[in-house]
């Protein structure tokens, strides 16, 4: 079962931006077809049968593991199960965090799409179009108001993440950062 994510500081515009950029596809009001299925606990027998997480991957190891599972064993979306995530409330920390996340994502894209043209900046920054739509659909009234107020910060965070993705795709992730 995959969980939705709730914002730890729903009235802080920086925390709202961090929440939306990082978890826009795990908002509690999203329908199953739009939700990402993460925040999953796996029964150990699945690891015995399908192998463990790939420890060589700096990010995306859960995605890679779930792709090995047959459709019938893939997690289902259950938005009533909520994980509260503590989001950054400092702009500089938010931008640094998103840059690091982008760098890991870019390195991941570079490794799985080797030999193909990778456009990580565009791939990440295009999410600016999705944020408002998903927030409108996935958040209740008052939270939606604060989410809209945070959109300029969301765009800055996506820009930082896009820069990181571009660097990560070109140079890999040599930061040693895990998450």
Tab-separated table of N, CA and C in Angstrom:
chain	number	residue	atom	x	y	z
A	1	UNK	N	0.839	-1.169	0.000
A	1	UNK	CA	0.000	0.000	0.000
A	1	UNK	C	0.888	1.238	0.000
A	2	UNK	N	0.591	2.194	-0.862
A	2	UNK	CA	1.349	3.431	-0.969
A	2	UNK	C	0.630	4.536	-0.211
A	3	UNK	N	1.394	5.378	0.454
A	3	UNK	CA	0.800	6.432	1.277
A	3	UNK	C	0.863	7.795	0.607
A	4	UNK	N	-0.075	8.645	0.990
A	4	UNK	CA	-0.053	10.051	0.595
A	4	UNK	C	0.845	10.785	1.587
A	5	UNK	N	1.199	12.033	1.247
A	5	UNK	CA	2.067	12.822	2.119
A	5	UNK	C	1.335	14.090	2.527
A	6	UNK	N	1.452	14.426	3.815
A	6	UNK	CA	0.892	15.664	4.347
A	6	UNK	C	2.048	16.622	4.668
A	7	UNK	N	1.793	17.906	4.553
A	7	UNK	CA	2.793	18.946	4.809
A	7	UNK	C	2.902	19.227	6.309
A	8	UNK	N	4.110	19.253	6.810
A	8	UNK	CA	4.337	19.524	8.235
A	8	UNK	C	4.032	20.972	8.602
A	9	UNK	N	4.169	21.894	7.664
A	9	UNK	CA	3.955	23.322	7.909
A	9	UNK	C	3.062	23.891	6.804
A	10	UNK	N	1.764	23.551	6.807
A	10	UNK	CA	0.887	23.920	5.694
A	10	UNK	C	0.655	25.425	5.520
A	11	UNK	N	1.042	26.242	6.498
A	11	UNK	CA	0.838	27.689	6.367
A	11	UNK	C	2.141	28.453	6.178
A	12	UNK	N	3.207	27.749	5.929
A	12	UNK	CA	4.495	28.369	5.653
A	12	UNK	C	4.741	28.268	4.144
A	13	UNK	N	4.898	29.394	3.442
A	13	UNK	CA	5.023	29.334	1.990
A	13	UNK	C	6.260	28.569	1.497
A	14	UNK	N	7.348	28.607	2.227
A	14	UNK	CA	8.544	27.866	1.818
A	14	UNK	C	8.307	26.373	2.006
A	15	UNK	N	7.729	26.002	3.137
A	15	UNK	CA	7.410	24.582	3.360
A	15	UNK	C	6.382	24.094	2.346
A	16	UNK	N	5.427	24.937	1.993
A	16	UNK	CA	4.440	24.565	0.958
A	16	UNK	C	5.133	24.316	-0.377
A	17	UNK	N	6.081	25.185	-0.721
A	17	UNK	CA	6.822	25.009	-1.971
A	17	UNK	C	7.611	23.699	-1.937
A	18	UNK	N	8.293	23.437	-0.833
A	18	UNK	CA	9.059	22.194	-0.697
A	18	UNK	C	8.137	20.988	-0.838
A	19	UNK	N	7.005	21.058	-0.189
A	19	UNK	CA	6.007	19.982	-0.229
A	19	UNK	C	5.522	19.733	-1.649
A	20	UNK	N	5.173	20.793	-2.349
A	20	UNK	CA	4.637	20.638	-3.693
A	20	UNK	C	5.685	20.130	-4.675
A	21	UNK	N	6.892	20.673	-4.607
A	21	UNK	CA	7.932	20.240	-5.544
A	21	UNK	C	8.283	18.779	-5.319
A	22	UNK	N	8.374	18.376	-4.073
A	22	UNK	CA	8.819	17.023	-3.758
A	22	UNK	C	7.693	15.994	-3.807
A	23	UNK	N	6.491	16.381	-3.413
A	23	UNK	CA	5.403	15.395	-3.266
A	23	UNK	C	4.146	15.734	-4.051
A	24	UNK	N	4.256	16.484	-5.124
A	24	UNK	CA	3.055	16.893	-5.873
A	24	UNK	C	2.248	15.707	-6.388
A	25	UNK	N	2.886	14.563	-6.543
A	25	UNK	CA	2.175	13.387	-7.048
A	25	UNK	C	1.791	12.416	-5.935
A	26	UNK	N	1.874	12.910	-4.687
A	26	UNK	CA	1.430	12.094	-3.548
A	26	UNK	C	0.502	12.896	-2.635
A	27	UNK	N	-0.180	13.885	-3.190
A	27	UNK	CA	-1.113	14.694	-2.411
A	27	UNK	C	-2.345	13.865	-2.067
A	28	UNK	N	-2.896	14.059	-0.872
A	28	UNK	CA	-3.978	13.187	-0.395
A	28	UNK	C	-5.251	13.167	-1.242
A	29	UNK	N	-5.543	14.232	-1.965
A	29	UNK	CA	-6.781	14.264	-2.741
A	29	UNK	C	-6.656	13.753	-4.165
A	30	UNK	N	-5.479	13.303	-4.559
A	30	UNK	CA	-5.291	12.847	-5.940
A	30	UNK	C	-5.974	11.511	-6.190
A	31	UNK	N	-6.547	11.357	-7.380
A	31	UNK	CA	-7.096	10.044	-7.744
A	31	UNK	C	-5.944	9.066	-8.011
A	32	UNK	N	-6.221	7.801	-7.915
A	32	UNK	CA	-5.194	6.755	-8.048
A	32	UNK	C	-4.421	6.852	-9.357
A	33	UNK	N	-5.080	7.204	-10.451
A	33	UNK	CA	-4.383	7.221	-11.736
A	33	UNK	C	-3.348	8.347	-11.857
A	34	UNK	N	-3.393	9.328	-10.967
A	34	UNK	CA	-2.418	10.424	-11.010
A	34	UNK	C	-1.373	10.329	-9.900
A	35	UNK	N	-1.557	9.424	-8.973
A	35	UNK	CA	-0.688	9.339	-7.802
A	35	UNK	C	0.524	8.446	-8.048
A	36	UNK	N	1.663	8.851	-7.480
A	36	UNK	CA	2.843	7.987	-7.475
A	36	UNK	C	2.752	7.077	-6.266
A	37	UNK	N	3.166	5.866	-6.432
A	37	UNK	CA	3.033	4.871	-5.371
A	37	UNK	C	4.358	4.656	-4.650
A	38	UNK	N	4.600	5.528	-3.674
A	38	UNK	CA	5.791	5.425	-2.833
A	38	UNK	C	5.361	5.462	-1.378
A	39	UNK	N	6.331	5.427	-0.462
A	39	UNK	CA	6.001	5.348	0.951
A	39	UNK	C	5.504	3.956	1.290
A	40	UNK	N	6.095	2.975	0.632
A	40	UNK	CA	5.619	1.594	0.707
A	40	UNK	C	6.485	0.778	1.658
A	41	UNK	N	5.840	-0.059	2.441
A	41	UNK	CA	6.542	-1.073	3.230
A	41	UNK	C	6.325	-2.399	2.524
A	42	UNK	N	7.399	-3.152	2.346
A	42	UNK	CA	7.307	-4.422	1.630
A	42	UNK	C	7.444	-5.596	2.581
A	43	UNK	N	6.696	-6.641	2.324
A	43	UNK	CA	6.839	-7.897	3.037
A	43	UNK	C	8.186	-8.501	2.632
A	44	UNK	N	8.936	-9.011	3.588
A	44	UNK	CA	10.279	-9.550	3.314
A	44	UNK	C	10.270	-10.691	2.293
A	45	UNK	N	9.163	-11.402	2.195
A	45	UNK	CA	9.115	-12.506	1.224
A	45	UNK	C	9.251	-11.989	-0.215
A	46	UNK	N	8.852	-10.743	-0.464
A	46	UNK	CA	9.028	-10.171	-1.799
A	46	UNK	C	10.510	-10.034	-2.136
A	47	UNK	N	11.318	-9.659	-1.130
A	47	UNK	CA	12.756	-9.522	-1.367
A	47	UNK	C	13.392	-10.887	-1.626
A	48	UNK	N	12.902	-11.909	-0.920
A	48	UNK	CA	13.428	-13.257	-1.138
A	48	UNK	C	13.113	-13.739	-2.556
A	49	UNK	N	11.963	-13.355	-3.045
A	49	UNK	CA	11.515	-13.834	-4.352
A	49	UNK	C	12.001	-12.980	-5.525
A	50	UNK	N	12.047	-11.641	-5.352
A	50	UNK	CA	12.356	-10.733	-6.461
A	50	UNK	C	13.675	-9.982	-6.285
A	51	UNK	N	14.417	-10.307	-5.237
A	51	UNK	CA	15.689	-9.630	-4.997
A	51	UNK	C	15.502	-8.394	-4.134
A	52	UNK	N	16.599	-7.808	-3.722
A	52	UNK	CA	16.573	-6.639	-2.840
A	52	UNK	C	16.779	-5.372	-3.660
A	53	UNK	N	16.736	-4.226	-2.984
A	53	UNK	CA	17.013	-2.951	-3.637
A	53	UNK	C	18.439	-2.974	-4.189
A	54	UNK	N	18.628	-2.361	-5.322
A	54	UNK	CA	19.944	-2.280	-5.936
A	54	UNK	C	20.775	-1.252	-5.164
A	55	UNK	N	21.749	-1.714	-4.397
A	55	UNK	CA	22.548	-0.836	-3.534
A	55	UNK	C	23.499	0.061	-4.311
A	56	UNK	N	23.735	-0.235	-5.585
A	56	UNK	CA	24.610	0.621	-6.387
A	56	UNK	C	23.908	1.895	-6.834
A	57	UNK	N	22.591	1.925	-6.748
A	57	UNK	CA	21.829	3.099	-7.185
A	57	UNK	C	21.769	4.121	-6.060
A	58	UNK	N	22.064	5.381	-6.369
A	58	UNK	CA	21.987	6.456	-5.376
A	58	UNK	C	20.547	6.921	-5.189
A	59	UNK	N	19.741	6.791	-6.231
A	59	UNK	CA	18.324	7.119	-6.136
A	59	UNK	C	17.582	6.250	-7.139
A	60	UNK	N	16.286	6.119	-6.948
A	60	UNK	CA	15.471	5.344	-7.858
A	60	UNK	C	15.457	3.853	-7.582
A	61	UNK	N	16.108	3.434	-6.477
A	61	UNK	CA	16.171	1.999	-6.190
A	61	UNK	C	14.797	1.416	-5.886
A	62	UNK	N	13.905	2.208	-5.289
A	62	UNK	CA	12.552	1.714	-5.030
A	62	UNK	C	11.757	1.594	-6.333
A	63	UNK	N	11.954	2.541	-7.245
A	63	UNK	CA	11.294	2.483	-8.550
A	63	UNK	C	11.756	1.247	-9.315
A	64	UNK	N	13.063	1.015	-9.301
A	64	UNK	CA	13.630	-0.135	-10.004
A	64	UNK	C	13.115	-1.441	-9.393
A	65	UNK	N	13.019	-1.505	-8.064
A	65	UNK	CA	12.506	-2.708	-7.413
A	65	UNK	C	11.041	-2.949	-7.785
A	66	UNK	N	10.227	-1.900	-7.712
A	66	UNK	CA	8.799	-2.070	-8.019
A	66	UNK	C	8.578	-2.485	-9.470
A	67	UNK	N	9.467	-2.082	-10.367
A	67	UNK	CA	9.339	-2.477	-11.773
A	67	UNK	C	9.563	-3.980	-11.946
A	68	UNK	N	10.280	-4.599	-11.016
A	68	UNK	CA	10.508	-6.049	-11.087
A	68	UNK	C	9.302	-6.848	-10.606
A	69	UNK	N	8.410	-6.213	-9.889
A	69	UNK	CA	7.248	-6.915	-9.345
A	69	UNK	C	6.185	-7.124	-10.420
A	70	UNK	N	5.494	-8.260	-10.383
A	70	UNK	CA	4.362	-8.426	-11.308
A	70	UNK	C	3.266	-7.419	-10.947
A	71	UNK	N	2.472	-7.079	-11.921
A	71	UNK	CA	1.409	-6.069	-11.742
A	71	UNK	C	0.545	-6.344	-10.508
A	72	UNK	N	0.209	-7.589	-10.266
A	72	UNK	CA	-0.668	-7.954	-9.144
A	72	UNK	C	-0.035	-7.637	-7.784
A	73	UNK	N	1.288	-7.503	-7.727
A	73	UNK	CA	1.969	-7.236	-6.454
A	73	UNK	C	2.424	-5.793	-6.311
A	74	UNK	N	2.124	-4.959	-7.275
A	74	UNK	CA	2.532	-3.554	-7.184
A	74	UNK	C	1.631	-2.837	-6.181
A	75	UNK	N	2.192	-1.852	-5.478
A	75	UNK	CA	1.424	-1.161	-4.433
A	75	UNK	C	0.174	-0.464	-4.967
A	76	UNK	N	-0.855	-0.433	-4.137
A	76	UNK	CA	-2.084	0.297	-4.455
A	76	UNK	C	-2.054	1.636	-3.713
A	77	UNK	N	-2.722	2.616	-4.262
A	77	UNK	CA	-2.785	3.961	-3.697
A	77	UNK	C	-3.825	4.004	-2.593
A	78	UNK	N	-3.410	4.405	-1.398
A	78	UNK	CA	-4.340	4.537	-0.277
A	78	UNK	C	-4.103	5.899	0.383
A	79	UNK	N	-4.791	6.950	-0.107
A	79	UNK	CA	-4.548	8.298	0.393
A	79	UNK	C	-4.981	8.552	1.835
A	80	UNK	N	-5.735	7.617	2.428
A	80	UNK	CA	-6.095	7.785	3.842
A	80	UNK	C	-4.917	7.472	4.753
A	81	UNK	N	-3.925	6.756	4.217
A	81	UNK	CA	-2.690	6.516	4.967
A	81	UNK	C	-1.779	7.696	4.659
A	82	UNK	N	-1.487	8.486	5.685
A	82	UNK	CA	-0.708	9.713	5.495
A	82	UNK	C	0.641	9.634	6.194
A	83	UNK	N	1.648	10.113	5.498
A	83	UNK	CA	2.966	10.306	6.075
A	83	UNK	C	3.153	11.806	6.168
A	84	UNK	N	3.460	12.307	7.351
A	84	UNK	CA	3.724	13.740	7.488
A	84	UNK	C	5.207	13.956	7.250
A	85	UNK	N	5.504	14.785	6.262
A	85	UNK	CA	6.900	15.051	5.937
A	85	UNK	C	7.298	16.423	6.456
A	86	UNK	N	8.415	16.461	7.166
A	86	UNK	CA	8.937	17.738	7.663
A	86	UNK	C	9.635	18.437	6.499
A	87	UNK	N	9.057	19.536	6.056
A	87	UNK	CA	9.579	20.274	4.916
A	87	UNK	C	10.453	21.438	5.359
A	88	UNK	N	11.378	21.807	4.496
A	88	UNK	CA	12.265	22.942	4.761
A	88	UNK	C	11.440	24.215	4.944
A	89	UNK	N	11.849	25.060	5.872
A	89	UNK	CA	11.187	26.353	6.075
A	89	UNK	C	12.141	27.506	5.772
A	90	UNK	N	13.360	27.186	5.361
A	90	UNK	CA	14.368	28.183	4.988
A	90	UNK	C	14.558	28.122	3.473
A	91	UNK	N	14.506	29.285	2.822
A	91	UNK	CA	14.639	29.326	1.369
A	91	UNK	C	15.986	28.770	0.910
A	92	UNK	N	17.066	29.143	1.561
A	92	UNK	CA	18.388	28.654	1.135
A	92	UNK	C	18.489	27.136	1.299
A	93	UNK	N	17.926	26.604	2.377
A	93	UNK	CA	17.964	25.147	2.573
A	93	UNK	C	17.073	24.428	1.562
A	94	UNK	N	15.933	25.020	1.240
A	94	UNK	CA	15.047	24.438	0.230
A	94	UNK	C	15.764	24.363	-1.111
A	95	UNK	N	16.382	25.466	-1.537
A	95	UNK	CA	17.049	25.489	-2.834
A	95	UNK	C	18.222	24.514	-2.866
A	96	UNK	N	18.989	24.442	-1.775
A	96	UNK	CA	20.111	23.489	-1.709
A	96	UNK	C	19.595	22.049	-1.760
A	97	UNK	N	18.514	21.769	-1.046
A	97	UNK	CA	17.932	20.418	-1.048
A	97	UNK	C	17.451	20.043	-2.442
A	98	UNK	N	16.777	20.951	-3.116
A	98	UNK	CA	16.265	20.649	-4.450
A	98	UNK	C	17.402	20.485	-5.459
A	99	UNK	N	18.459	21.256	-5.311
A	99	UNK	CA	19.627	21.085	-6.184
A	99	UNK	C	20.213	19.672	-6.002
A	100	UNK	N	20.362	19.243	-4.742
A	100	UNK	CA	20.894	17.896	-4.467
A	100	UNK	C	19.974	16.812	-5.026
A	101	UNK	N	18.670	16.979	-4.820
A	101	UNK	CA	17.713	16.003	-5.364
A	101	UNK	C	17.803	15.955	-6.889
A	102	UNK	N	17.913	17.121	-7.501
A	102	UNK	CA	18.046	17.190	-8.946
A	102	UNK	C	19.321	16.528	-9.431
A	103	UNK	N	20.399	16.739	-8.709
A	103	UNK	CA	21.676	16.136	-9.101
A	103	UNK	C	21.591	14.605	-9.081
A	104	UNK	N	20.983	14.072	-8.025
A	104	UNK	CA	20.809	12.610	-7.954
A	104	UNK	C	19.899	12.114	-9.083
A	105	UNK	N	18.830	12.851	-9.351
A	105	UNK	CA	17.902	12.463	-10.413
A	105	UNK	C	18.600	12.503	-11.776
A	106	UNK	N	19.380	13.549	-12.010
A	106	UNK	CA	20.121	13.653	-13.264
A	106	UNK	C	21.104	12.509	-13.437
A	107	UNK	N	21.804	12.144	-12.356
A	107	UNK	CA	22.734	11.011	-12.410
A	107	UNK	C	21.972	9.728	-12.714
A	108	UNK	N	20.802	9.574	-12.106
A	108	UNK	CA	19.957	8.404	-12.368
A	108	UNK	C	19.546	8.373	-13.846
A	109	UNK	N	19.067	9.501	-14.364
A	109	UNK	CA	18.667	9.555	-15.768
A	109	UNK	C	19.849	9.225	-16.678
A	110	UNK	N	20.999	9.778	-16.360
A	110	UNK	CA	22.189	9.514	-17.157
A	110	UNK	C	22.572	8.044	-17.167
A	111	UNK	N	22.315	7.344	-16.062
A	111	UNK	CA	22.688	5.929	-15.991
A	111	UNK	C	21.661	5.018	-16.662
A	112	UNK	N	20.376	5.333	-16.563
A	112	UNK	CA	19.355	4.454	-17.151
A	112	UNK	C	19.074	4.780	-18.611
A	113	UNK	N	19.432	5.982	-19.044
A	113	UNK	CA	19.188	6.364	-20.429
A	113	UNK	C	20.509	6.565	-21.164
A	114	UNK	N	21.514	5.770	-20.810
A	114	UNK	CA	22.833	5.879	-21.418
A	114	UNK	C	22.735	5.725	-22.932
A	115	UNK	N	23.414	6.617	-23.639
A	115	UNK	CA	23.409	6.570	-25.092
A	115	UNK	C	22.261	7.331	-25.727
A	116	UNK	N	21.253	7.685	-24.932
A	116	UNK	CA	20.113	8.443	-25.448
A	116	UNK	C	20.310	9.915	-25.065
A	117	UNK	N	19.747	10.828	-25.856
A	117	UNK	CA	19.848	12.237	-25.443
A	117	UNK	C	18.996	12.463	-24.187
A	118	UNK	N	19.618	13.012	-23.171
A	118	UNK	CA	18.925	13.279	-21.915
A	118	UNK	C	18.812	14.796	-21.774
A	119	UNK	N	17.621	15.270	-21.539
A	119	UNK	CA	17.400	16.703	-21.339
A	119	UNK	C	16.852	16.908	-19.932
A	120	UNK	N	17.708	16.727	-18.930
A	120	UNK	CA	17.220	16.757	-17.555
A	120	UNK	C	16.649	18.105	-17.135
A	121	UNK	N	17.222	19.217	-17.614
A	121	UNK	CA	16.696	20.524	-17.208
A	121	UNK	C	15.241	20.633	-17.631
A	122	UNK	N	14.972	20.348	-18.889
A	122	UNK	CA	13.602	20.430	-19.407
A	122	UNK	C	12.695	19.413	-18.718
A	123	UNK	N	13.208	18.207	-18.523
A	123	UNK	CA	12.421	17.125	-17.920
A	123	UNK	C	11.941	17.502	-16.514
A	124	UNK	N	12.804	18.152	-15.746
A	124	UNK	CA	12.445	18.550	-14.381
A	124	UNK	C	11.615	19.825	-14.387
A	125	UNK	N	12.059	20.837	-15.123
A	125	UNK	CA	11.394	22.138	-15.040
A	125	UNK	C	9.981	22.120	-15.612
A	126	UNK	N	9.669	21.158	-16.486
A	126	UNK	CA	8.308	21.094	-17.031
A	126	UNK	C	7.269	20.867	-15.935
A	127	UNK	N	7.716	20.424	-14.766
A	127	UNK	CA	6.775	20.209	-13.663
A	127	UNK	C	6.102	21.499	-13.215
A	128	UNK	N	6.637	22.666	-13.598
A	128	UNK	CA	5.981	23.909	-13.210
A	128	UNK	C	4.556	23.940	-13.731
A	129	UNK	N	4.293	23.264	-14.855
A	129	UNK	CA	2.933	23.217	-15.395
A	129	UNK	C	2.033	22.299	-14.576
A	130	UNK	N	2.608	21.275	-13.990
A	130	UNK	CA	1.821	20.280	-13.262
A	130	UNK	C	1.501	20.680	-11.826
A	131	UNK	N	2.360	21.474	-11.215
A	131	UNK	CA	2.207	21.782	-9.794
A	131	UNK	C	0.836	22.372	-9.483
A	132	UNK	N	0.452	23.417	-10.177
A	132	UNK	CA	-0.825	24.070	-9.904
A	132	UNK	C	-2.013	23.145	-10.119
A	133	UNK	N	-1.960	22.370	-11.199
A	133	UNK	CA	-3.058	21.440	-11.505
A	133	UNK	C	-3.194	20.372	-10.417
A	134	UNK	N	-2.070	19.778	-10.050
A	134	UNK	CA	-2.122	18.715	-9.044
A	134	UNK	C	-2.506	19.270	-7.672
A	135	UNK	N	-2.016	20.455	-7.328
A	135	UNK	CA	-2.376	21.058	-6.041
A	135	UNK	C	-3.874	21.348	-5.984
A	136	UNK	N	-4.413	21.861	-7.074
A	136	UNK	CA	-5.852	22.168	-7.117
A	136	UNK	C	-6.682	20.907	-6.907
A	137	UNK	N	-6.228	19.828	-7.473
A	137	UNK	CA	-6.954	18.568	-7.372
A	137	UNK	C	-6.673	17.830	-6.061
A	138	UNK	N	-5.445	17.960	-5.549
A	138	UNK	CA	-5.024	17.126	-4.430
A	138	UNK	C	-5.065	17.745	-3.051
A	139	UNK	N	-5.375	19.060	-2.956
A	139	UNK	CA	-5.372	19.721	-1.649
A	139	UNK	C	-6.725	20.334	-1.327
A	140	UNK	N	-7.103	20.323	-0.044
A	140	UNK	CA	-8.353	20.975	0.366
A	140	UNK	C	-8.210	22.503	0.341
A	141	UNK	N	-9.314	23.210	0.427
A	141	UNK	CA	-9.416	24.659	0.320
A	141	UNK	C	-8.318	25.519	0.925
A	142	UNK	N	-8.174	25.507	2.263
A	142	UNK	CA	-7.190	26.384	2.908
A	142	UNK	C	-5.759	26.020	2.508
A	143	UNK	N	-5.481	24.747	2.410
A	143	UNK	CA	-4.138	24.346	1.986
A	143	UNK	C	-3.870	24.794	0.555
A	144	UNK	N	-4.898	24.800	-0.274
A	144	UNK	CA	-4.747	25.224	-1.661
A	144	UNK	C	-4.398	26.709	-1.729
A	145	UNK	N	-4.968	27.508	-0.854
A	145	UNK	CA	-4.664	28.949	-0.823
A	145	UNK	C	-3.178	29.160	-0.559
A	146	UNK	N	-2.633	28.489	0.448
A	146	UNK	CA	-1.212	28.635	0.766
A	146	UNK	C	-0.338	28.028	-0.335
A	147	UNK	N	-0.819	26.987	-0.961
A	147	UNK	CA	-0.071	26.391	-2.073
A	147	UNK	C	0.051	27.394	-3.216
A	148	UNK	N	-1.017	28.081	-3.535
A	148	UNK	CA	-0.964	29.093	-4.614
A	148	UNK	C	-0.016	30.230	-4.256
A	149	UNK	N	-0.023	30.631	-2.999
A	149	UNK	CA	0.891	31.709	-2.573
A	149	UNK	C	2.354	31.291	-2.687
A	150	UNK	N	2.603	30.000	-2.630
A	150	UNK	CA	3.983	29.509	-2.680
A	150	UNK	C	4.492	29.276	-4.100
A	151	UNK	N	3.673	29.467	-5.126
A	151	UNK	CA	4.079	29.135	-6.489
A	151	UNK	C	5.356	29.841	-6.964
A	152	UNK	N	5.570	31.132	-6.663
A	152	UNK	CA	6.856	31.726	-7.076
A	152	UNK	C	8.066	31.005	-6.453
A	153	UNK	N	7.919	30.527	-5.240
A	153	UNK	CA	9.002	29.786	-4.586
A	153	UNK	C	9.137	28.404	-5.229
A	154	UNK	N	8.010	27.814	-5.608
A	154	UNK	CA	8.031	26.521	-6.315
A	154	UNK	C	8.864	26.649	-7.583
A	155	UNK	N	8.667	27.716	-8.335
A	155	UNK	CA	9.402	27.893	-9.588
A	155	UNK	C	10.901	28.027	-9.319
A	156	UNK	N	11.279	28.750	-8.259
A	156	UNK	CA	12.702	28.854	-7.904
A	156	UNK	C	13.262	27.481	-7.537
A	157	UNK	N	12.488	26.717	-6.768
A	157	UNK	CA	12.936	25.387	-6.343
A	157	UNK	C	13.080	24.456	-7.552
A	158	UNK	N	12.135	24.525	-8.491
A	158	UNK	CA	12.236	23.696	-9.695
A	158	UNK	C	13.435	24.106	-10.556
A	159	UNK	N	13.732	25.395	-10.572
A	159	UNK	CA	14.908	25.857	-11.308
A	159	UNK	C	16.178	25.278	-10.676
A	160	UNK	N	16.282	25.330	-9.340
A	160	UNK	CA	17.443	24.768	-8.638
A	160	UNK	C	17.544	23.265	-8.895
A	161	UNK	N	16.419	22.575	-8.845
A	161	UNK	CA	16.414	21.121	-9.091
A	161	UNK	C	16.830	20.823	-10.529
A	162	UNK	N	16.369	21.644	-11.472
A	162	UNK	CA	16.726	21.470	-12.876
A	162	UNK	C	18.227	21.671	-13.102
A	163	UNK	N	18.799	22.683	-12.454
A	163	UNK	CA	20.250	22.890	-12.560
A	163	UNK	C	20.999	21.677	-12.026
A	164	UNK	N	20.576	21.193	-10.878
A	164	UNK	CA	21.200	20.007	-10.298
A	164	UNK	C	21.084	18.803	-11.212
A	165	UNK	N	19.919	18.632	-11.847
A	165	UNK	CA	19.711	17.504	-12.756
A	165	UNK	C	20.648	17.594	-13.957
A	166	UNK	N	20.846	18.797	-14.458
A	166	UNK	CA	21.761	18.981	-15.592
A	166	UNK	C	23.185	18.601	-15.213
A	167	UNK	N	23.632	19.033	-14.042
A	167	UNK	CA	24.976	18.697	-13.570
A	167	UNK	C	25.085	17.201	-13.309
A	168	UNK	N	24.088	16.629	-12.664
A	168	UNK	CA	24.103	15.199	-12.361
A	168	UNK	C	24.142	14.330	-13.597
A	169	UNK	N	23.401	14.727	-14.638
A	169	UNK	CA	23.377	13.950	-15.875
A	169	UNK	C	24.724	13.995	-16.589
A	170	UNK	N	25.403	15.134	-16.484
A	170	UNK	CA	26.702	15.285	-17.147
A	170	UNK	C	27.842	14.633	-16.380
A	171	UNK	N	27.811	14.778	-15.063
A	171	UNK	CA	28.959	14.372	-14.244
A	171	UNK	C	28.658	13.231	-13.289
A	172	UNK	N	27.433	12.772	-13.237
A	172	UNK	CA	27.073	11.762	-12.247
A	172	UNK	C	26.940	12.428	-10.891
A	173	UNK	N	26.587	11.661	-9.891
A	173	UNK	CA	26.446	12.211	-8.531
A	173	UNK	C	27.658	11.808	-7.718
A	174	UNK	N	28.603	12.703	-7.643
A	174	UNK	CA	29.831	12.416	-6.893
A	174	UNK	C	29.828	13.116	-5.544
A	175	UNK	N	28.629	13.518	-5.092
A	175	UNK	CA	28.538	14.243	-3.827
A	175	UNK	C	28.598	13.321	-2.630
A	176	UNK	N	28.289	12.054	-2.834
A	176	UNK	CA	28.253	11.115	-1.714
A	176	UNK	C	26.958	11.205	-0.926
A	177	UNK	N	26.050	12.098	-1.344
A	177	UNK	CA	24.772	12.255	-0.647
A	177	UNK	C	23.864	11.099	-1.000
A	178	UNK	N	23.258	10.527	-0.038
A	178	UNK	CA	22.335	9.421	-0.274
A	178	UNK	C	20.937	9.968	-0.494
A	179	UNK	N	20.411	10.710	0.434
A	179	UNK	CA	19.061	11.287	0.322
A	179	UNK	C	19.000	12.564	1.066
